[in-house]
Every structure is written in C-alpha cells, then in structure tokens.
Coordinates of C-alpha atoms and ligand atoms in Angstrom, one line a residue:
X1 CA 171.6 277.6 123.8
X2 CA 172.7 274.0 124.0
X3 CA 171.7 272.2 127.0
X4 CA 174.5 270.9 129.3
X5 CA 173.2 267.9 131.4
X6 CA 173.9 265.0 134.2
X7 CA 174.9 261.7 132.7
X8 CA 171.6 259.8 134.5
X9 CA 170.3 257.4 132.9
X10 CA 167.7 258.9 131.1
X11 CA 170.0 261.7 129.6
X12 CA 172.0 258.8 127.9
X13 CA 168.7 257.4 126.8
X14 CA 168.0 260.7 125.6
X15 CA 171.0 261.0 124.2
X16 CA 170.8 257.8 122.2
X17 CA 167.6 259.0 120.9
X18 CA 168.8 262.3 119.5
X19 CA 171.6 260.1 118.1
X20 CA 168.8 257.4 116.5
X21 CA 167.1 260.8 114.9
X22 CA 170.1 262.0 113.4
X23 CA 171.1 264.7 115.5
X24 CA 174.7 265.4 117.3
X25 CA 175.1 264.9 120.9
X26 CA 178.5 266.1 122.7
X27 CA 180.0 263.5 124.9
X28 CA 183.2 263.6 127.7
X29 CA 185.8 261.6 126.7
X30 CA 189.5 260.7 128.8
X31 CA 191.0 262.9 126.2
X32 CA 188.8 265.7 125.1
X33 CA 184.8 266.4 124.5
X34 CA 183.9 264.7 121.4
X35 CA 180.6 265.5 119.2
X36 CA 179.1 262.4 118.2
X37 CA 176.9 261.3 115.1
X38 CA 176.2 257.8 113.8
X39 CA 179.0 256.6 111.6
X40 CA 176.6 255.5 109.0
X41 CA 174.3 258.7 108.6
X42 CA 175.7 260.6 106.1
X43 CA 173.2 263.1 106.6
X44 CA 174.0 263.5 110.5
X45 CA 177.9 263.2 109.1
X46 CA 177.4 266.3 107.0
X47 CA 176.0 267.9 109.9
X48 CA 179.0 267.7 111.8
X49 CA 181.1 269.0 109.2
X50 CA 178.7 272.0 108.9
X51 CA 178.2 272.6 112.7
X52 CA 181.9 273.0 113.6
X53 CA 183.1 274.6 110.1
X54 CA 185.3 271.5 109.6
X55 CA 187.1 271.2 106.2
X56 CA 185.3 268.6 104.3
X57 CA 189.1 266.7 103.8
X58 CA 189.9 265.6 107.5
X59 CA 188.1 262.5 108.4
X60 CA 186.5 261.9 111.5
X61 CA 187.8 259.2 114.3
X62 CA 184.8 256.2 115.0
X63 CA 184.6 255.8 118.3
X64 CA 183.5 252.2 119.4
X65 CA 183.0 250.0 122.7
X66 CA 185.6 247.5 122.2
X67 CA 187.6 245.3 119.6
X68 CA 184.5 243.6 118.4
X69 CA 183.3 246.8 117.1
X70 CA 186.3 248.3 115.8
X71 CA 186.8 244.9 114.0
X72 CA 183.3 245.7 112.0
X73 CA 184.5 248.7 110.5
X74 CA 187.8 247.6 109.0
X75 CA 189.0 245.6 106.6
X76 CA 192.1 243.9 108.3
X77 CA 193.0 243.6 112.0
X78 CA 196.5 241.9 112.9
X79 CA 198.2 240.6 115.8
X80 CA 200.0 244.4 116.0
X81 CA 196.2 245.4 116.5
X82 CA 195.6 242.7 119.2
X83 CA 199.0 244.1 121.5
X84 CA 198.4 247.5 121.2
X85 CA 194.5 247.3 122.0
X86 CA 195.5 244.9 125.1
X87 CA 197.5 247.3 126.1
X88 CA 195.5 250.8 125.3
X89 CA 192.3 250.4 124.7
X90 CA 189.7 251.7 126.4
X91 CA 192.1 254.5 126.1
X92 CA 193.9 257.5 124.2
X93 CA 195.2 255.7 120.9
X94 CA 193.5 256.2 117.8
X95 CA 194.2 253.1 114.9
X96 CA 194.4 254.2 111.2
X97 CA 193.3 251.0 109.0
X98 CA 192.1 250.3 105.8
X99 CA 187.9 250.4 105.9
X100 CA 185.3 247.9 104.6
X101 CA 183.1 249.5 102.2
X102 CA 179.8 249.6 103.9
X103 CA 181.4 252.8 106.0
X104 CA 180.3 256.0 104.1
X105 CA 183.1 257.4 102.0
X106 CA 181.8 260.9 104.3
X107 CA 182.7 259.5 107.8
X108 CA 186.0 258.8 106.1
X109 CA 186.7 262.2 104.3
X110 CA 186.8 259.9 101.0
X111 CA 190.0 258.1 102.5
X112 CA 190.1 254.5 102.0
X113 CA 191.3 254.7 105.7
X114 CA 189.3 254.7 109.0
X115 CA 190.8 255.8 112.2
X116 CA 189.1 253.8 115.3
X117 CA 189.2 254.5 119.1
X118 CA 187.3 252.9 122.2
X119 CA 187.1 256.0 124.5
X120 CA 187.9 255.1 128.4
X121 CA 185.3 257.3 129.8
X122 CA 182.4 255.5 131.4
X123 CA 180.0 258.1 130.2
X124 CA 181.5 257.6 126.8
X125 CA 181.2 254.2 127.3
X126 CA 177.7 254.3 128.5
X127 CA 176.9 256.1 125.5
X128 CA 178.0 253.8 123.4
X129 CA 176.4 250.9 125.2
X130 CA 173.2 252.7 124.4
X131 CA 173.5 253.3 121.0
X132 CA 174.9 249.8 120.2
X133 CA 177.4 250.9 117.2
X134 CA 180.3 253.0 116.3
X135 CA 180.2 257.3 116.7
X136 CA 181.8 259.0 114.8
X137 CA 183.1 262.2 116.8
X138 CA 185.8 264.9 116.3
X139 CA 186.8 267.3 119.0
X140 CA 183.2 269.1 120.5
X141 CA 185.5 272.0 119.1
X142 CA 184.3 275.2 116.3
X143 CA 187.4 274.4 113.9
X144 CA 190.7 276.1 114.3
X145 CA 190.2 276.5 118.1
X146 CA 191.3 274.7 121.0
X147 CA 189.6 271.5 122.2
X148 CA 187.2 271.3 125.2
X149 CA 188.0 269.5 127.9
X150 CA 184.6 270.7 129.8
X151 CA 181.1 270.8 129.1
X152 CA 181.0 274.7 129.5
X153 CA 183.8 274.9 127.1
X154 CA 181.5 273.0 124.5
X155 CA 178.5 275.3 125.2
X156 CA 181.0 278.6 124.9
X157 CA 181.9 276.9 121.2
X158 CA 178.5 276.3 119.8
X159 CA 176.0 278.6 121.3
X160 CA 173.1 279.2 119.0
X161 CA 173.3 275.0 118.5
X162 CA 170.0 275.2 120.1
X163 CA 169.0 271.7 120.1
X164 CA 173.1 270.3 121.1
X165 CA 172.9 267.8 123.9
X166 CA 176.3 268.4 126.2
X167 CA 176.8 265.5 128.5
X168 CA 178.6 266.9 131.6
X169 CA 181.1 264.3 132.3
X170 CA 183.3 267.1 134.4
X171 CA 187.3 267.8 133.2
X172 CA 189.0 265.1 131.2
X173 CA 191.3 263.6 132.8
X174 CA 194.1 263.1 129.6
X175 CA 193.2 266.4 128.8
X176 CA 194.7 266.5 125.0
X177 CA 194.1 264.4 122.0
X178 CA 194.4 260.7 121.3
X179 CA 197.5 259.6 119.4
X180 CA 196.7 259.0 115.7
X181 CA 198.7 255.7 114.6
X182 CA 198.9 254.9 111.0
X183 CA 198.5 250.9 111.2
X184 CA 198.6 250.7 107.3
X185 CA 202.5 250.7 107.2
X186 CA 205.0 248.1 107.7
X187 CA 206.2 250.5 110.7
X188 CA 203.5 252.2 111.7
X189 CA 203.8 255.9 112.2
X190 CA 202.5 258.3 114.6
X191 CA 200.6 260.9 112.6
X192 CA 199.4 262.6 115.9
X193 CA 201.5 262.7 119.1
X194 CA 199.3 262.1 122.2
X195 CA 197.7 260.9 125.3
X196 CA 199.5 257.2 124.5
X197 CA 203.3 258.3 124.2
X198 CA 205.9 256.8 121.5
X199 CA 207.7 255.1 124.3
X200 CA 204.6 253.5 125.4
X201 CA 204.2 252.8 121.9
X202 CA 207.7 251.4 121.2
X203 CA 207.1 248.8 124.0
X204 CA 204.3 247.4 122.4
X205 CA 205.7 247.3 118.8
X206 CA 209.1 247.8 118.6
X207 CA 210.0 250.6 115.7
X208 CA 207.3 253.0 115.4
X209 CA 208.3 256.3 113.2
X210 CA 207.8 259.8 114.4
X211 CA 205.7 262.8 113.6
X212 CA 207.3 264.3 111.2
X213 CA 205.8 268.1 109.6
X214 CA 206.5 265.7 105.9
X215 CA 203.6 263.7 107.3
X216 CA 201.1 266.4 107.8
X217 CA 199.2 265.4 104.7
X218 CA 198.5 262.3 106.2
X219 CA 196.6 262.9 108.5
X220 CA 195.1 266.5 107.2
X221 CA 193.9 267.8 110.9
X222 CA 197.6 268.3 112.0
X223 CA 198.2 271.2 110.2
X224 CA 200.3 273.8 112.5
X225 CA 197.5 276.3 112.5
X226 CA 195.6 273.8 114.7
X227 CA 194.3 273.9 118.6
X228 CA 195.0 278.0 118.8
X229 CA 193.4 280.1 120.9
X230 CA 192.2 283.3 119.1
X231 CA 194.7 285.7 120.7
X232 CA 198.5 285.4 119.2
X233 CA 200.4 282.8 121.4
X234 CA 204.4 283.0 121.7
X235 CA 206.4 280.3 123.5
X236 CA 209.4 281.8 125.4
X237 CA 212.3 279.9 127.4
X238 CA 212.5 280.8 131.0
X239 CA 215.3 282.4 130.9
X240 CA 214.0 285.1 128.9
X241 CA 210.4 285.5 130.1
X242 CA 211.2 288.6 132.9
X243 CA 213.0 290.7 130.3
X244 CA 210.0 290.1 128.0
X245 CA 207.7 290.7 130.2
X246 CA 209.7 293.9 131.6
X247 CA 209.8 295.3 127.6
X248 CA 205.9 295.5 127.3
X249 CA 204.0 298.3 128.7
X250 CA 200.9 295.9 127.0
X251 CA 199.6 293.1 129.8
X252 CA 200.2 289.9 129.1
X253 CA 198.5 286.5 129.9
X254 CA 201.3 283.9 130.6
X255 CA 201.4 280.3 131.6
X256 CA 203.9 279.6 133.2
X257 CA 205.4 277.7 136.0
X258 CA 206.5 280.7 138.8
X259 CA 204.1 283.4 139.8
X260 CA 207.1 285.4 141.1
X261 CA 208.4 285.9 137.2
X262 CA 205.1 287.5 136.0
X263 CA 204.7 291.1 137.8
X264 CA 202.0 293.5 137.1
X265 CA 200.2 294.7 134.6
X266 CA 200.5 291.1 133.5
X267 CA 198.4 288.1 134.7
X268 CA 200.1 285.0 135.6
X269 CA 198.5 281.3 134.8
X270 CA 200.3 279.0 137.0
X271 CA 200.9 275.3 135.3
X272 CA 202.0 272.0 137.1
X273 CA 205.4 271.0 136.3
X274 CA 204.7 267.2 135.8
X275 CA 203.3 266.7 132.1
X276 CA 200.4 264.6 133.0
X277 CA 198.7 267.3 134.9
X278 CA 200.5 269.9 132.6
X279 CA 198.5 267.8 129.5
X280 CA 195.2 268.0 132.1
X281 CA 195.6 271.9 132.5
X282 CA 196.4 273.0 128.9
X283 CA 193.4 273.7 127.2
X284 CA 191.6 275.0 130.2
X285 CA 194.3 277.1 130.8
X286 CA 194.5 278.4 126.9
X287 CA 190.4 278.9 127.3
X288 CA 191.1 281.3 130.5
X289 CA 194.1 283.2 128.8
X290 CA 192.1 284.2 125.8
X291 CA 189.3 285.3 127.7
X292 CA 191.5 287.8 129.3
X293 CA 191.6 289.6 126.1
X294 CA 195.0 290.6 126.3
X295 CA 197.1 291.6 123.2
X296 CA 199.0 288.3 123.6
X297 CA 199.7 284.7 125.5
X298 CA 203.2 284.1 126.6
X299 CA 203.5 280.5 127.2
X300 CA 206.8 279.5 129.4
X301 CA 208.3 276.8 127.2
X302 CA 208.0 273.5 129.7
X303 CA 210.8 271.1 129.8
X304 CA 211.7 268.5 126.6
X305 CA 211.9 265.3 128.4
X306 CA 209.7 262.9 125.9
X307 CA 206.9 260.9 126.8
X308 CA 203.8 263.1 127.3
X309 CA 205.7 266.4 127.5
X310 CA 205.9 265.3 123.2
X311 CA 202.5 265.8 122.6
X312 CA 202.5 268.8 124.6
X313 CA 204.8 270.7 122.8
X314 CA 203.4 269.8 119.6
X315 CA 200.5 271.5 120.6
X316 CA 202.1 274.5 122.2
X317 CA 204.0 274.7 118.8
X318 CA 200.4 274.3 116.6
X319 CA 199.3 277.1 118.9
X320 CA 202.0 279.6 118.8
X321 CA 202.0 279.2 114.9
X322 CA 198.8 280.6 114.2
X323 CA 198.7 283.8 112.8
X324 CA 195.7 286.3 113.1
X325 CA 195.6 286.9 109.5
X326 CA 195.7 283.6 108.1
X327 CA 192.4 281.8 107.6
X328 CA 192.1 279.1 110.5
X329 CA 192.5 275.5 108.9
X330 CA 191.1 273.1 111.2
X331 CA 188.9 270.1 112.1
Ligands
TXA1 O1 191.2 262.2 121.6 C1 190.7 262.3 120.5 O2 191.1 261.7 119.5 C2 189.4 263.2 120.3 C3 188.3 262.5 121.2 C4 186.9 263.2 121.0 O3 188.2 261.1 120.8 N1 189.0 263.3 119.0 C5 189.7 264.1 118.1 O4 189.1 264.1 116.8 O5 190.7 264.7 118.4 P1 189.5 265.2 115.7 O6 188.5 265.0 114.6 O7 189.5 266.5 116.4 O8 190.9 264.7 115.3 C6 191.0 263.5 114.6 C7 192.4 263.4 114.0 C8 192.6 264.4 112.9 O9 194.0 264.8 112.9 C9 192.3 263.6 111.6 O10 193.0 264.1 110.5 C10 192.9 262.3 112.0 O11 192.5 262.1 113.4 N2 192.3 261.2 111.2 C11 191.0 260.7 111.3 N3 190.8 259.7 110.4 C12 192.0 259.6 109.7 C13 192.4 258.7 108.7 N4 191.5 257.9 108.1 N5 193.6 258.8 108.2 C14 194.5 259.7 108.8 N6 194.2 260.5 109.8 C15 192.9 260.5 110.3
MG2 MG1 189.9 268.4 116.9

C-alpha cells in the first residue's frame, strides 16, 4: 500500500529524498493531485509513464516555483509570458513553449515543446522549495480515469505502489485541471480548457483561440475518452431527467442539482449550482458515483454560461464519451 502522510516537515524532506533517489512522490496541488519525478531523470520519467499506464506520446507538465525556474527550461519567454504569469501564476495555467535541449526528449514525449506551471499549493510549493528544481507531474491518476482531488483517491488508484509517498494536502480547492495554453502561436490557443478561464485569459492577451476537437492532436491527453469514471456516464438536460429516471427499473447514480427529481431505487448526488464549487465537487463526486456500482451515472447537464462552467463541461463531455468497450486512451 502506498503511504498517505502529514505535510510536516520532515515528510517533505522525506519526500525530497525519495525524489533525489529517483522515486515518485504524489503531491496536492490547487488543481488536482499530481505524481511527481525529477524532470531530468529519465529513468524516474519512465517510471511514471509505467506506473500510471500513460501512453508514451502525451508529455508531462514541469511543475516549478516561479518564473526563474520556468525560464530555465525554455527556450524563449516574452512579454505575453511576463502578463499572464503576473497575473496567474502561482496558479492553474499551464504554458506550452518551445524547450532548451538540456530537458530530456522523455519529459517532453519527444515534443520540441514543454508545458510549464508553478502550482499555488503551499505544500506544492514547499515541495518544490525542497527539491530546488522543476517536477515533472501528470495527474496522481491510473490513465483513462478521473483525476484525484484527495490523497485517498490517489491511494484507491495505485494500491500495490508499495513504496508511493502521498502527501495529504486535503481537497483541492480548483478541483479540475490547469488550462493548457499553446504560447508557440501568434494567438495562442487554449489546448485544455480550465481552472484559468478564456475570459480571464482574453483580459490578459487580447485574442486567444478556443479548444477546438481539430486541436486534439496538439495536445494528445485531450482525447474525448479522457477523465471517465469506469461506469458509462450520460449527460441529460433537466427537463428530461424524471422521465429517464421513471423508464429504468435499473438504479441510477445521478448528479444533479435537486434531490426531489431523483426518487428511489436511484441515488441522488447533489452538486452546487455555482461552477467554482461545481469544478471543486466534480471528481469527488464522479469517484462516489462509480463506487456505487450502478449500471450507469446520469449527470444533470449544469448551465452554459462560460467562464469555469467551460471547462466543466468539457469534462462532463470527455466523461460521458467513453465507451466500455473501447480501450481507455489517457495520460
Ligand atoms: O492541473 C494540472 O495541470 C495537473 C496538476 C497535477 O498540475 N496536471 C495535469 O497533468 O493535469 P496531466 O499530465 O494529467 O495533463 C497534462 C496535459 C495533457 O493534456 C498533455 O497532453 C498536455 O498537458 N501537455 C503537456 N505537455 C505538452 C506539450 N509540450 N504540448 C502540448 N500539450 C502538452
Ligand atoms: Mg491527467
């Protein structure tokens, strides 16, 4: 079993030891748990691929303290760079950029590209203090299922990683991914939607293009299939959810927003109505509805209204996508 611990200051040291010896250590972040290597130990690297069954195409994000460490890894850094860091970092926005050459084609996937982030979470941060240079960290995640946003939801994921360290950092607080921006572009473009929303986004920069499902080759962990529990998901508006719910004799899970449209046999999981705690909630919420081990999830379709709801329903719409017989593509 892995071993889930307090943040003191001699699990980070801990921590930063494992990390010096070439092991993985799982870390909270604002957005989601992140499993953590050194970004130049291609060795440590492979091990991350192997541990969470990650195709060997998706890079991995570097996580790093601040500017003056993101700056090390890449090749150019403009003024664009210098607004939207002000303004985001320590925080959920991921930069794509061109990488210098001393970063190991493996940290990279073999892209010429790195995609840098400076966590906000003070035991991320900590963490990185520690180990003085950039982690490279996907989702804490076994690919194709949904992201942690707990310790215990790590520990459920990798189970016989005997010798994981889990640093308990409690729920994230963003409680979805970062938003992946492609800085290589004239405009940049969002390959991920996010914690940092395209409005927040346009602010800082002006034009900034879309996700788009053209652009899924970009950035190869966006693939539909992605963040899905293991139990078939459907979305459904509200106004059809009772006469769904009345046709099946099966019980349900659904998330949804009214307790008084889910009657028995089926179990209700209420969600807040404002996306920031909706965001918070999701995966938890996913987590509990597959342990039910119900035929299905019926997720209430929440309201389109931009800014973080966006991201949401990208991932409600990766989720319901997945089918059970198609192999689970993931990161
Ligand atoms: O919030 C987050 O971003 C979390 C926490 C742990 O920081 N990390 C995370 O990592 O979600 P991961 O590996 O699950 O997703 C990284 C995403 C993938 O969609 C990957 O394809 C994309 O970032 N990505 C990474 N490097 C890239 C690159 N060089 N070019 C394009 N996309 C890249
Ligand atoms: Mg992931």
């Amino acid at each position: 079993m892995p071993r889930i611990v307090e943040p003191t200051d001699s699990a980070i040291a801990q921590a930063v030891g494992q990390l010096r010896a070439g092991k993985a250590v799982a870390f909270p972040t604002e957005t989601v748990y992140g499993l953590g290597v050194d970004t130049f130990n291609i060795t440590a690297l492979e091990l991350i691929y192997q541990l969470k069954g990650r195709p060997a195409d998706n890079p991995l994000i570097a996580h790093v303290l601040d500017v003056e460490q993101a700056r090390e890894l890449v090749l150019e850094w403009d003024e664009r760079c210098d607004r939207l860091t002000k303004m985001f970092w320590p925080g959920p926005l991921t930069l794509v950029l061109p990488k210098i050459s001393a970063v190991p084609a493996r940290a990279t996937a073999g892209h010429d590209t790195i995609a840098v982030r400076a966590p906000a979470h003070p035991v991320a941060r900590r963490l990185l203090q520690g180990f003085g240079s950039s982690l490279s960290a996907p989702s804490a995640n076994r690919s194709g299922r949904v992201s942690p946003t707990r310790a215990d939801h790590v520990a459920a994921d990798f189970a016989d990683a005997d010798d994981l360290l889990i640093l308990d950092g409690g729920p994230c607080q963003v409680g979805i991914e970062s938003t992946v921006l492609d800085m290589t572009q004239e405009v940049p473009r969002v390959l991920r939607a996010g914690g940092a929303t395209i409005e927040q986004l346009q602010q800082v920069l002006g034009e900034v293009r879309s996700p788009s499902m053209i652009e899924q080759a970009a950035s190869p962990g966006t693939s539909p299939s992605h963040y899905a529990p293991a139990t078939p998901v459907e979305l459904i508006d509200s106004k059809q959810l009772q006469s769904r719910l009345a046709a099946s004799r099966d019980p349900m899970a659904v998330l949804c927003f009214d307790v008084t449209n889910v009657p028995p046999p089926h179990q209700a999981i209420i969600m807040p109505d404002d996306a920031e705690h909706y965001a918070r909630k999701l995966y938890m919420a996913m987590r509990q509805a597959d342990a039910l081990g119900l035929s299905q999830i019926l997720i209430e379709r929440p309201p389109d209204a931009g800014h973080l709801w966006r991201a949401v329903h990208d991932r409600l719409s990766r989720a319901s996508k997945k089918h059970p017989d198609q192999p689970v593509i993931d990161f």
